[in-house]
Coordinates of C-alpha atoms and ligand atoms in Angstrom, one line a residue:
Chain A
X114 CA -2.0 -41.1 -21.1
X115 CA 0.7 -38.0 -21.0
X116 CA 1.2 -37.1 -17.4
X117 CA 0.2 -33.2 -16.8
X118 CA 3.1 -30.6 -17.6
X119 CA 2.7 -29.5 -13.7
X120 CA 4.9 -26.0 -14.1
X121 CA 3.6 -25.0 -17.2
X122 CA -0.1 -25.7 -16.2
X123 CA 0.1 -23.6 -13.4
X124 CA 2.6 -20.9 -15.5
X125 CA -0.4 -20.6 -17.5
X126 CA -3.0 -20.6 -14.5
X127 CA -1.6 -18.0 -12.9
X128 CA -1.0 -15.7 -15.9
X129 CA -5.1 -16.3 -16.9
X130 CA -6.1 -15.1 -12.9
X131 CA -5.6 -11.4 -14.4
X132 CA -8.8 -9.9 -16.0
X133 CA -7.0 -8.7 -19.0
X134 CA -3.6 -10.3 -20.4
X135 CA -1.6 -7.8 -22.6
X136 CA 1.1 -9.1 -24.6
X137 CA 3.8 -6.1 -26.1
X138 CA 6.1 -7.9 -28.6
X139 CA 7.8 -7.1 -31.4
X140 CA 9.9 -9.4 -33.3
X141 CA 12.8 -7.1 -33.1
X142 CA 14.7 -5.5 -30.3
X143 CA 15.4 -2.1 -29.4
X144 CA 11.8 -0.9 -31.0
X145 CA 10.8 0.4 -27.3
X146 CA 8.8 -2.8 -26.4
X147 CA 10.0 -1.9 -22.6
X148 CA 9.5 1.6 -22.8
X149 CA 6.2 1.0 -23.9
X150 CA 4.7 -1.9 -22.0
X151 CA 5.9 0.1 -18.8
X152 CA 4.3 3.1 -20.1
X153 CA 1.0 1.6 -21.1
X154 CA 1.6 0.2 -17.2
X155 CA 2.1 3.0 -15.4
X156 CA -0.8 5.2 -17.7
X157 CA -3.0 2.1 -17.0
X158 CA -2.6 1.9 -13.4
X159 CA -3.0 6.0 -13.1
X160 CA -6.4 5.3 -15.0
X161 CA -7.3 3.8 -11.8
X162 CA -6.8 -0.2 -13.1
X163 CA -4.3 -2.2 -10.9
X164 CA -2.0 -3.5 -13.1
X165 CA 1.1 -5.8 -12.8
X166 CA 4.1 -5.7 -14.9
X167 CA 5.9 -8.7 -16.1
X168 CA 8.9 -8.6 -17.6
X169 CA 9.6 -11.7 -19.9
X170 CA 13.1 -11.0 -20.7
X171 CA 15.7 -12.9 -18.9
X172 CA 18.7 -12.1 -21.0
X173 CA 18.1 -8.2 -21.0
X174 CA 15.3 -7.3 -18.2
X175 CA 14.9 -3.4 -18.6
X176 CA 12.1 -3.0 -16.3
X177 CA 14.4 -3.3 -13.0
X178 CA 16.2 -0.3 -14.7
X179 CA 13.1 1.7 -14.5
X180 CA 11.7 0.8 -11.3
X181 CA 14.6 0.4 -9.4
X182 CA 14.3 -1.0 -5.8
X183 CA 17.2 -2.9 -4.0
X184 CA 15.3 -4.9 -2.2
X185 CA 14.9 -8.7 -2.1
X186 CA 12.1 -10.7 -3.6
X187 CA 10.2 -12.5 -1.0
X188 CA 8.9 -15.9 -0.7
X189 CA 6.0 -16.8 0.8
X190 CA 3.5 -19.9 1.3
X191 CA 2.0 -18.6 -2.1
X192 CA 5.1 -18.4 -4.2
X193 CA 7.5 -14.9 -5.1
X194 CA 5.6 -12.4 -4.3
X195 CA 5.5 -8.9 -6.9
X196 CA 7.5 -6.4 -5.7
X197 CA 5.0 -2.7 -5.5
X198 CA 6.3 0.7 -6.8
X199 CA 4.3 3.2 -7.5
X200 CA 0.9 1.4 -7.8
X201 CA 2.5 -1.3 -9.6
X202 CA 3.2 -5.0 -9.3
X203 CA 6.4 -5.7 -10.7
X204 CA 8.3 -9.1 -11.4
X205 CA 11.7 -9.7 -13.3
X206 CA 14.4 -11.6 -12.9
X207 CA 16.2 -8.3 -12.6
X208 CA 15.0 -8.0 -9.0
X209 CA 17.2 -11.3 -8.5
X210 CA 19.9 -11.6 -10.9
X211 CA 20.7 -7.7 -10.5
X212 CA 23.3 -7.2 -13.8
X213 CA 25.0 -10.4 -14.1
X214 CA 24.5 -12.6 -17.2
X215 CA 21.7 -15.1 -17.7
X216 CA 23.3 -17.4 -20.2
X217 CA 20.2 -20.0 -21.0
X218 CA 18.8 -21.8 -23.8
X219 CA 16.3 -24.2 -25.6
X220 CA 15.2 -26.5 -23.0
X221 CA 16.3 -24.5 -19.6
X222 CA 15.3 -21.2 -20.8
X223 CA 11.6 -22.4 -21.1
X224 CA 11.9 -24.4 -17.5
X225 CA 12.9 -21.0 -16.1
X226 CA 10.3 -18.6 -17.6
X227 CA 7.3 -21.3 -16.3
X228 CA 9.1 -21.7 -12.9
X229 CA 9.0 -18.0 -12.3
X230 CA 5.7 -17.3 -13.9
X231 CA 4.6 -20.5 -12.1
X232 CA 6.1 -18.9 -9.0
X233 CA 5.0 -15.6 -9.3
X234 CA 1.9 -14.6 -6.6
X235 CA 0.2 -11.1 -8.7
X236 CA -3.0 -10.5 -6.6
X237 CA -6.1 -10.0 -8.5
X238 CA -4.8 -7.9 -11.3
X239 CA -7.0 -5.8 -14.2
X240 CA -4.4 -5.8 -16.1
X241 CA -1.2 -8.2 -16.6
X242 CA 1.1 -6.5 -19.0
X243 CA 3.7 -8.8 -20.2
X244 CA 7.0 -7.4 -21.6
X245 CA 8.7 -9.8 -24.2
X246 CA 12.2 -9.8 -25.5
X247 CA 12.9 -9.6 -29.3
X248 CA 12.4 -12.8 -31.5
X249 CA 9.6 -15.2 -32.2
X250 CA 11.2 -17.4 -29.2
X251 CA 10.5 -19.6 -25.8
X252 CA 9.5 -16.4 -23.9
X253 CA 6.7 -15.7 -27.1
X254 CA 5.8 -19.1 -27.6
X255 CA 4.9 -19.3 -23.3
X256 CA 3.2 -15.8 -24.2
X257 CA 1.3 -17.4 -26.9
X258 CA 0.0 -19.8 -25.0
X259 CA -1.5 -18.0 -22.1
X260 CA -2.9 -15.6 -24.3
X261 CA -4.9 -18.5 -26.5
X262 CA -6.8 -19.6 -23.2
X263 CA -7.2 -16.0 -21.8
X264 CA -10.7 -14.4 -23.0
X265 CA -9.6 -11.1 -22.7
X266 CA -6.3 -10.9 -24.2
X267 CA -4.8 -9.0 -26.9
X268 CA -1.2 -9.0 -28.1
X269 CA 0.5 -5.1 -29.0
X270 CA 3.4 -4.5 -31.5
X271 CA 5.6 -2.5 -31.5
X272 CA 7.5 -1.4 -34.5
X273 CA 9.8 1.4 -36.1
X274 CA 8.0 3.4 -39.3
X275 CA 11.5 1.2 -40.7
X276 CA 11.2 -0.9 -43.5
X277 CA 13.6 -3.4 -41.5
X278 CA 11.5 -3.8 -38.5
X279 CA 8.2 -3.7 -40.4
X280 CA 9.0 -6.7 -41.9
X281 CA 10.6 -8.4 -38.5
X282 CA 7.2 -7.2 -37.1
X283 CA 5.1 -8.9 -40.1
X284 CA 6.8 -12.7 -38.9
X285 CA 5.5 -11.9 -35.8
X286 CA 2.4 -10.7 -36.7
X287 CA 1.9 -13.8 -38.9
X288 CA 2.7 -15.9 -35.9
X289 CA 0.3 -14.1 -33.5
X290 CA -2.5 -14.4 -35.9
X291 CA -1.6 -18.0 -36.9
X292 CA -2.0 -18.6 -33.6
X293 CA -5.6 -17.3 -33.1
X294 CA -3.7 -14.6 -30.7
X295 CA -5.7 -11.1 -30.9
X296 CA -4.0 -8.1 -32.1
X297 CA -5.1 -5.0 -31.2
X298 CA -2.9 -2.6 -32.8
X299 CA 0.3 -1.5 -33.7
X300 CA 2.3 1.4 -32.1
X301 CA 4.9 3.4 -34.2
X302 CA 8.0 4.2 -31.6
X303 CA 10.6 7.1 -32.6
X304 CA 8.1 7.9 -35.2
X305 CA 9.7 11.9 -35.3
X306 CA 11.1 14.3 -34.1
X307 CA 10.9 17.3 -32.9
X308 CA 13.4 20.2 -33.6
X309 CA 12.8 23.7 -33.2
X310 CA 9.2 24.5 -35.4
X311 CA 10.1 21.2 -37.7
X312 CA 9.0 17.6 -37.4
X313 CA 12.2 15.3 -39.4
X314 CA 10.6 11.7 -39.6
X315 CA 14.0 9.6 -39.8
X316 CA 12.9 6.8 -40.8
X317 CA 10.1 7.8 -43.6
X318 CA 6.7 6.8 -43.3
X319 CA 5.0 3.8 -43.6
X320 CA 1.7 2.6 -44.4
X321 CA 0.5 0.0 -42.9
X322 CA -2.4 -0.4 -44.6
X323 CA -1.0 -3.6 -46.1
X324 CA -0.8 -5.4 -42.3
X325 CA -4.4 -5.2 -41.6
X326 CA -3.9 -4.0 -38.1
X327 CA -5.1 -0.7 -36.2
X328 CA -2.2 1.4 -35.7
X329 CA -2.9 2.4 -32.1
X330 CA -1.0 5.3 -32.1
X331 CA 2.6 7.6 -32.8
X332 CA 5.6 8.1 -30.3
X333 CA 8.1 11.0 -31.0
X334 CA 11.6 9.9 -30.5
X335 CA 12.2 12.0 -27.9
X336 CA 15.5 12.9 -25.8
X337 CA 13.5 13.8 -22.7
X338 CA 12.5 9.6 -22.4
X339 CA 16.1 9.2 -21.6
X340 CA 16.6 11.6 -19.6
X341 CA 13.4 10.6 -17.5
X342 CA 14.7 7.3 -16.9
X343 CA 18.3 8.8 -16.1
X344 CA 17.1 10.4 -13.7
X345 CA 14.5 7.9 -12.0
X346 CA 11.8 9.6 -13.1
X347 CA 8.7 7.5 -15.0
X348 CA 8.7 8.0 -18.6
X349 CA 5.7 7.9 -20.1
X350 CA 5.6 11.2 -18.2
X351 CA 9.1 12.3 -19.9
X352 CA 7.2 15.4 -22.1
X353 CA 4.0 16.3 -22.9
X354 CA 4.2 14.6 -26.1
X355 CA 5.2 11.5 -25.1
X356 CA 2.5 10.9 -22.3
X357 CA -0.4 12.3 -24.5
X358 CA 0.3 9.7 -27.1
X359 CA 0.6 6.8 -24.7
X360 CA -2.3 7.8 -22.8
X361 CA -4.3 7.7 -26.1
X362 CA -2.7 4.0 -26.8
X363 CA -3.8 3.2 -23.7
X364 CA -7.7 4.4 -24.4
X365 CA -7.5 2.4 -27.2
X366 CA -6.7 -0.4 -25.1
X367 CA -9.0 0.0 -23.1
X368 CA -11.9 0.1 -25.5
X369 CA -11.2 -2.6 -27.0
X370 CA -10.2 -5.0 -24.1
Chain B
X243 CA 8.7 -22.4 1.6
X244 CA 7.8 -23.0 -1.6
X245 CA 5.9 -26.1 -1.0
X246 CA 2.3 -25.0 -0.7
X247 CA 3.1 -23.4 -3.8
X248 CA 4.3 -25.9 -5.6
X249 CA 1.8 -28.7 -4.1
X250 CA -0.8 -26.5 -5.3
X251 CA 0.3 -26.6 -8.7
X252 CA 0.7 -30.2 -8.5
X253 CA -3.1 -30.5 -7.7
X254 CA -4.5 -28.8 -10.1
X255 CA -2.8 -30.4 -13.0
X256 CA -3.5 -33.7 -11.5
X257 CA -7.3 -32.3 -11.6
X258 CA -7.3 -30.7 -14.7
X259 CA -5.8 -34.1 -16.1
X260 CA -8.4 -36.1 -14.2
X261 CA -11.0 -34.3 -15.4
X262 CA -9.6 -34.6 -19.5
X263 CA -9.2 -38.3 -18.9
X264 CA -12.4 -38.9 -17.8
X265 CA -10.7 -40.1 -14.5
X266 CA -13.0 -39.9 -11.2
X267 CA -10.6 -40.9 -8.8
X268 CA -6.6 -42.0 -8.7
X269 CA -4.7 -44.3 -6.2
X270 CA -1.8 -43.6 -6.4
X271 CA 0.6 -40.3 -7.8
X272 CA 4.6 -40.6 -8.1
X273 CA 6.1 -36.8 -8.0
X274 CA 9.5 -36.6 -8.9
X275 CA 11.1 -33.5 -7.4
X276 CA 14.7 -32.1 -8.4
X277 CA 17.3 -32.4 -5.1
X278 CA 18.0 -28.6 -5.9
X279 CA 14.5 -27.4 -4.9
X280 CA 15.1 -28.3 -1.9
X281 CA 11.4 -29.9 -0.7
X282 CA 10.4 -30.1 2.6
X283 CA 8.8 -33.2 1.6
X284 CA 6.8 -33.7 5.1
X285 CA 5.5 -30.0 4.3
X286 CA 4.8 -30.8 0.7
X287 CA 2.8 -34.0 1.9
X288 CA 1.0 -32.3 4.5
X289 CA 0.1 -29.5 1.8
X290 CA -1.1 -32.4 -0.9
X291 CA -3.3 -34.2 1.2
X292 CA -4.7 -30.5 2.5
X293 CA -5.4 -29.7 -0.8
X294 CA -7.0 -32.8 -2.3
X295 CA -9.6 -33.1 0.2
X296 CA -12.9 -32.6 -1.1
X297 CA -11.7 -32.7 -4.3
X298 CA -11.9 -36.0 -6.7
X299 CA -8.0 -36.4 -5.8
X300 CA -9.3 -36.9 -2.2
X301 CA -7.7 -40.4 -1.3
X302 CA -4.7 -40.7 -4.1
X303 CA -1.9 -41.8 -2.3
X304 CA 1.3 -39.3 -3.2
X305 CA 4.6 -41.1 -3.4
X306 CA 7.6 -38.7 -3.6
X307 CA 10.6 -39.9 -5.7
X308 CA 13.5 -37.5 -4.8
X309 CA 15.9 -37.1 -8.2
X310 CA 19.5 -36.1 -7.9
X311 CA 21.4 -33.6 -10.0
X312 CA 24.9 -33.4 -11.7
X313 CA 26.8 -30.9 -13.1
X314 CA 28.9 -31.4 -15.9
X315 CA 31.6 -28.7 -17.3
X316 CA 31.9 -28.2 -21.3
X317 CA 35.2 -26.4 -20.4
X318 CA 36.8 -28.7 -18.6
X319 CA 35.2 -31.6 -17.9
X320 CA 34.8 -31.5 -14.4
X321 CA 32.0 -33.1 -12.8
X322 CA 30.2 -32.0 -9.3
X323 CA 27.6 -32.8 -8.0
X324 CA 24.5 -30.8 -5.7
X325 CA 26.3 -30.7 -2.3
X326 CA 29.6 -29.0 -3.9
X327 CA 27.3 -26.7 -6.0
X328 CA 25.5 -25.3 -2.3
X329 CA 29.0 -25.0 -1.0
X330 CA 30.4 -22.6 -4.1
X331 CA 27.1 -21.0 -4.6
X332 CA 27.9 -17.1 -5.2
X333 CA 26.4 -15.5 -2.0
X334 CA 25.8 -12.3 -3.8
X335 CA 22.2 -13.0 -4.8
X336 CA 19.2 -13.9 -2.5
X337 CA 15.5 -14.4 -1.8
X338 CA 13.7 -13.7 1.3
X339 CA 11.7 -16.6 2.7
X340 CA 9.1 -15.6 4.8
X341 CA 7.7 -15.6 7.5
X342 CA 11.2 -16.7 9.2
X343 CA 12.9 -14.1 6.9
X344 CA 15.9 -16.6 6.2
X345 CA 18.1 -15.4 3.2
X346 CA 18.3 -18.4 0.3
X347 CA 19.9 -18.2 -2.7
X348 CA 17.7 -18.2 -5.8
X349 CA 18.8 -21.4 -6.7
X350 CA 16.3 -24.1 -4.9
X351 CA 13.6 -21.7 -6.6
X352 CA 14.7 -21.4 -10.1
X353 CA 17.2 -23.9 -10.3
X354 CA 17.8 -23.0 -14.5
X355 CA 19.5 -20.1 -12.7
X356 CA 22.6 -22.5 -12.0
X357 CA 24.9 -20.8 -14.5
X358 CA 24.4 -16.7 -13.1
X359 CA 24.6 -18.4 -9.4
X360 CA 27.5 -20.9 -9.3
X361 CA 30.5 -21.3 -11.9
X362 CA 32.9 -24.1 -12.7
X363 CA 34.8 -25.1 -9.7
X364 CA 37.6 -26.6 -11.5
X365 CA 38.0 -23.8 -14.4
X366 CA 35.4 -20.9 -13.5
X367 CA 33.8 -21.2 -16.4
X368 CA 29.6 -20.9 -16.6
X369 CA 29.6 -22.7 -19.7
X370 CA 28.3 -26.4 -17.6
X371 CA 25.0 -28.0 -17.9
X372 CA 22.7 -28.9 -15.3
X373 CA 21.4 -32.7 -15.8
X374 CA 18.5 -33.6 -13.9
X375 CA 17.5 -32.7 -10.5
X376 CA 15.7 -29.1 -11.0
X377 CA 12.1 -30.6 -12.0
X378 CA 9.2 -30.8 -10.4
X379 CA 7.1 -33.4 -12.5
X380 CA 4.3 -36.2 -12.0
X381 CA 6.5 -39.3 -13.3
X382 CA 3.2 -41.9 -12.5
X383 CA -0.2 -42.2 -12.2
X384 CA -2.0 -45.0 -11.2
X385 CA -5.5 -44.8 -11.5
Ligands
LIG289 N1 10.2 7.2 -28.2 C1 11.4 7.2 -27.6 N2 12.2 8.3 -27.5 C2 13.4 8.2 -27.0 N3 14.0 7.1 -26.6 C3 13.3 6.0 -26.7 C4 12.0 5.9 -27.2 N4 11.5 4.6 -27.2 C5 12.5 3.9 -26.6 N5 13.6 4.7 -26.3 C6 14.9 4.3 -25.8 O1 15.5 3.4 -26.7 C7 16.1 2.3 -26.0 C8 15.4 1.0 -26.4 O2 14.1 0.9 -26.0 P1 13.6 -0.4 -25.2 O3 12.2 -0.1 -24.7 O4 14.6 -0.9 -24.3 O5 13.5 -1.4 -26.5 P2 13.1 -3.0 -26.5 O6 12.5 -3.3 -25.2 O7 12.2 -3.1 -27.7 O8 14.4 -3.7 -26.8 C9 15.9 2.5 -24.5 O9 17.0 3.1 -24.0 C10 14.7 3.5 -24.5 O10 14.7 4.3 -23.4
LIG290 MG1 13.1 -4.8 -23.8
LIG291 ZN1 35.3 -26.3 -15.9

């Protein structure tokens, strides 16, 4: 007889109370895997769907950079509670740590991501968007897990049309599907750009035909994201462009969740 | 404050285990709990037995096996132990417990958090590992 993994079990418990369990990973880092899962949050949550936001990555949390709030997290008789800003259920470790450094590994970085998703208190959520960090790691491997028992969960990559990150993005895809973890799509960040009446693509275009996978939809790399979040403003609302391609992602989602 | 929390999540695995073992009833359940959580372990009773009633667990006697932790240094060597680690604990992060809104550093909730909350206190260094005494486990069952 093992004896039951107590934190993990209820990690995973409380991760399956959402009705929906979206996973956005990547493989590699700096692909927009933040930008996106707090875009596809924000568009989600606008669509009327309460949504919470859970940001997996406790080396480089980016979501606290976003939603920025100075105020504690709070314990209660049910665990840490979410902080709320604009419509949104929020946890990171961010909100605790603030900028200093989280050095962690192997062992003590997985007993940390299931104490705080253990911990965590979301209230009943249609949608629990989970932000990853780059690599195949702990944090994906927790991910992986919660997402094999959820029956309405789907897993959404997020790649660069670059030949470097496709094929970071193909491990993971491998892994996901290895797994039995649904994958509904991929979406192509910093796609294009814009620039006076041209589009430049930078980095070429791909076809993906060879991955099997939906491609859920295009971002522009645009300057206006950065200045959104400069200036506290949400992104996926940083230009036209940018929020009618999210907005379609998210439809996507949505149909097929 | 945590205990409810954390009692909860010890029922349900005990449940869910039960239930994969074919178990209809236990008598007795040893939970080893990490020093640095910090249990209330009256309130963490009180919670157990709340929550088993009713439930096949209903009558399992809880024994609570409190585990001590050590810090070790791969700078320097030093050693220290929990009560030296409260004392230096950086008081630049916290967590609010409610309802008494007392301010607690992070630490007795996420106690892999050691190395962002507390440094050497020999060389200042964050390189030191944490052995033992930040789990919350079942370490027994006796059916
Ligand atoms: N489509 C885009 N246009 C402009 N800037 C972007 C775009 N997508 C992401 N960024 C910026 O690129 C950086 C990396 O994105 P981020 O979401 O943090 O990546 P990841 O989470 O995959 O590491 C961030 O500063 C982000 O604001
Ligand atoms: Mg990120
Ligand atoms: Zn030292």
């Amino acid at each position: 007889m093992r004896a039951p993994d107590v934190l993990q079990d209820e990690a995973l418990r409380r991760l399956s109370r959402a009705e929906r369990l979206l996973m956005v990973a990547s493989g590699k880092g700096g692909v927009g895997k933040s930008l996106i899962s707090i875009s596809l949050a924000s568009t989600l949550s606008e669509m009327g769907r309460k949504v919470g936001l859970l940001d997996l990555d406790v080396h480089g949390p980016s979501i606290p950079q976003v939603f920025r709030s100075e105020r504690l997290i709070r314990a209660t008789k049910h665990g840490l509670e979410p902080l709320k800003i604009d419509g949104l259920e929020l946890m990171s470790l961010g909100y605790i740590v603030r900028g200093s450094p989280v050095p962690l590994g192997g062992e003590d970085k997985m007993s940390l991501l299931k104490m705080m998703v253990a911990l965590t208190n979301w209230s009943n959520l249609d949608y629990l968007v989970v932000d990853l960090p780059p690599g195949t790691g702990d944090e994906m491997l927790l991910a992986i897990r919660a997402l094999k028992r959820h029956p309405r969960s789907g897993a959404v990559l997020v790649t660069l049309p670059s030949m470097l990150s496709l094929s970071v993005v193909r491990r993971a895809l491998d892994l996901l599907r290895g797994e039995g973890v649904r994958v509904l799509g991929i979406v192509e960040n910093m796609a294009y750009i814009r620039c006076g009446g041209d589009t430049v693509r930078p980095f070429g275009s791909l076809d993906y035909a060879s991955l099997g996978v939906n491609v859920l939809g295009s971002l522009p790399l645009d300057p206006a994201v950065e200045e959104a979040i400069a200036s506290g403003k949400p992104p996926h609302k940083a230009s036209r462009e940018v929020m009618e391609a999210i907005s379609a992602v998210a439809s996507r989602i949505e149909v097929m969740m | 404050m945590h205990e409810w929390s954390l009692a909860d999540a010890v029922v349900r695995s005990l449940l869910g285990f039960m239930a994969s073992e074919g178990l209809t009833s236990i008598r007795e359940v040893e939970v080893t709990w990490g020093e640095i959580l910090e249990l209330d372990t009256e309130i963490f009773e009180e919670a157990f037995y709340e929550l088993s009633r009713g439930t096949p667990l209903e009558g399992a006697k809880l024994v609570l096996r409190k585990e001590k932790a050590y810090f070790k240094c791969n700078s320097c060597g030093a050693e220290w132990d929990f009560k030296t680690a409260d004392e230096i604990l950086s008081r630049e992060f916290e967590i609010m417990e409610e309802p008494a809104g007392v301010r607690e550093s992070p630490l007795h909730f996420l106690p892999d958090l050691a190395r962002t909350l507390l440094r050497c206190p020999k060389c200042g260094s964050r390189d030191f590992d944490l052995i033992g005494g930040k789990d919350l486990r079942v370490s027994k069952v006796v059916a």
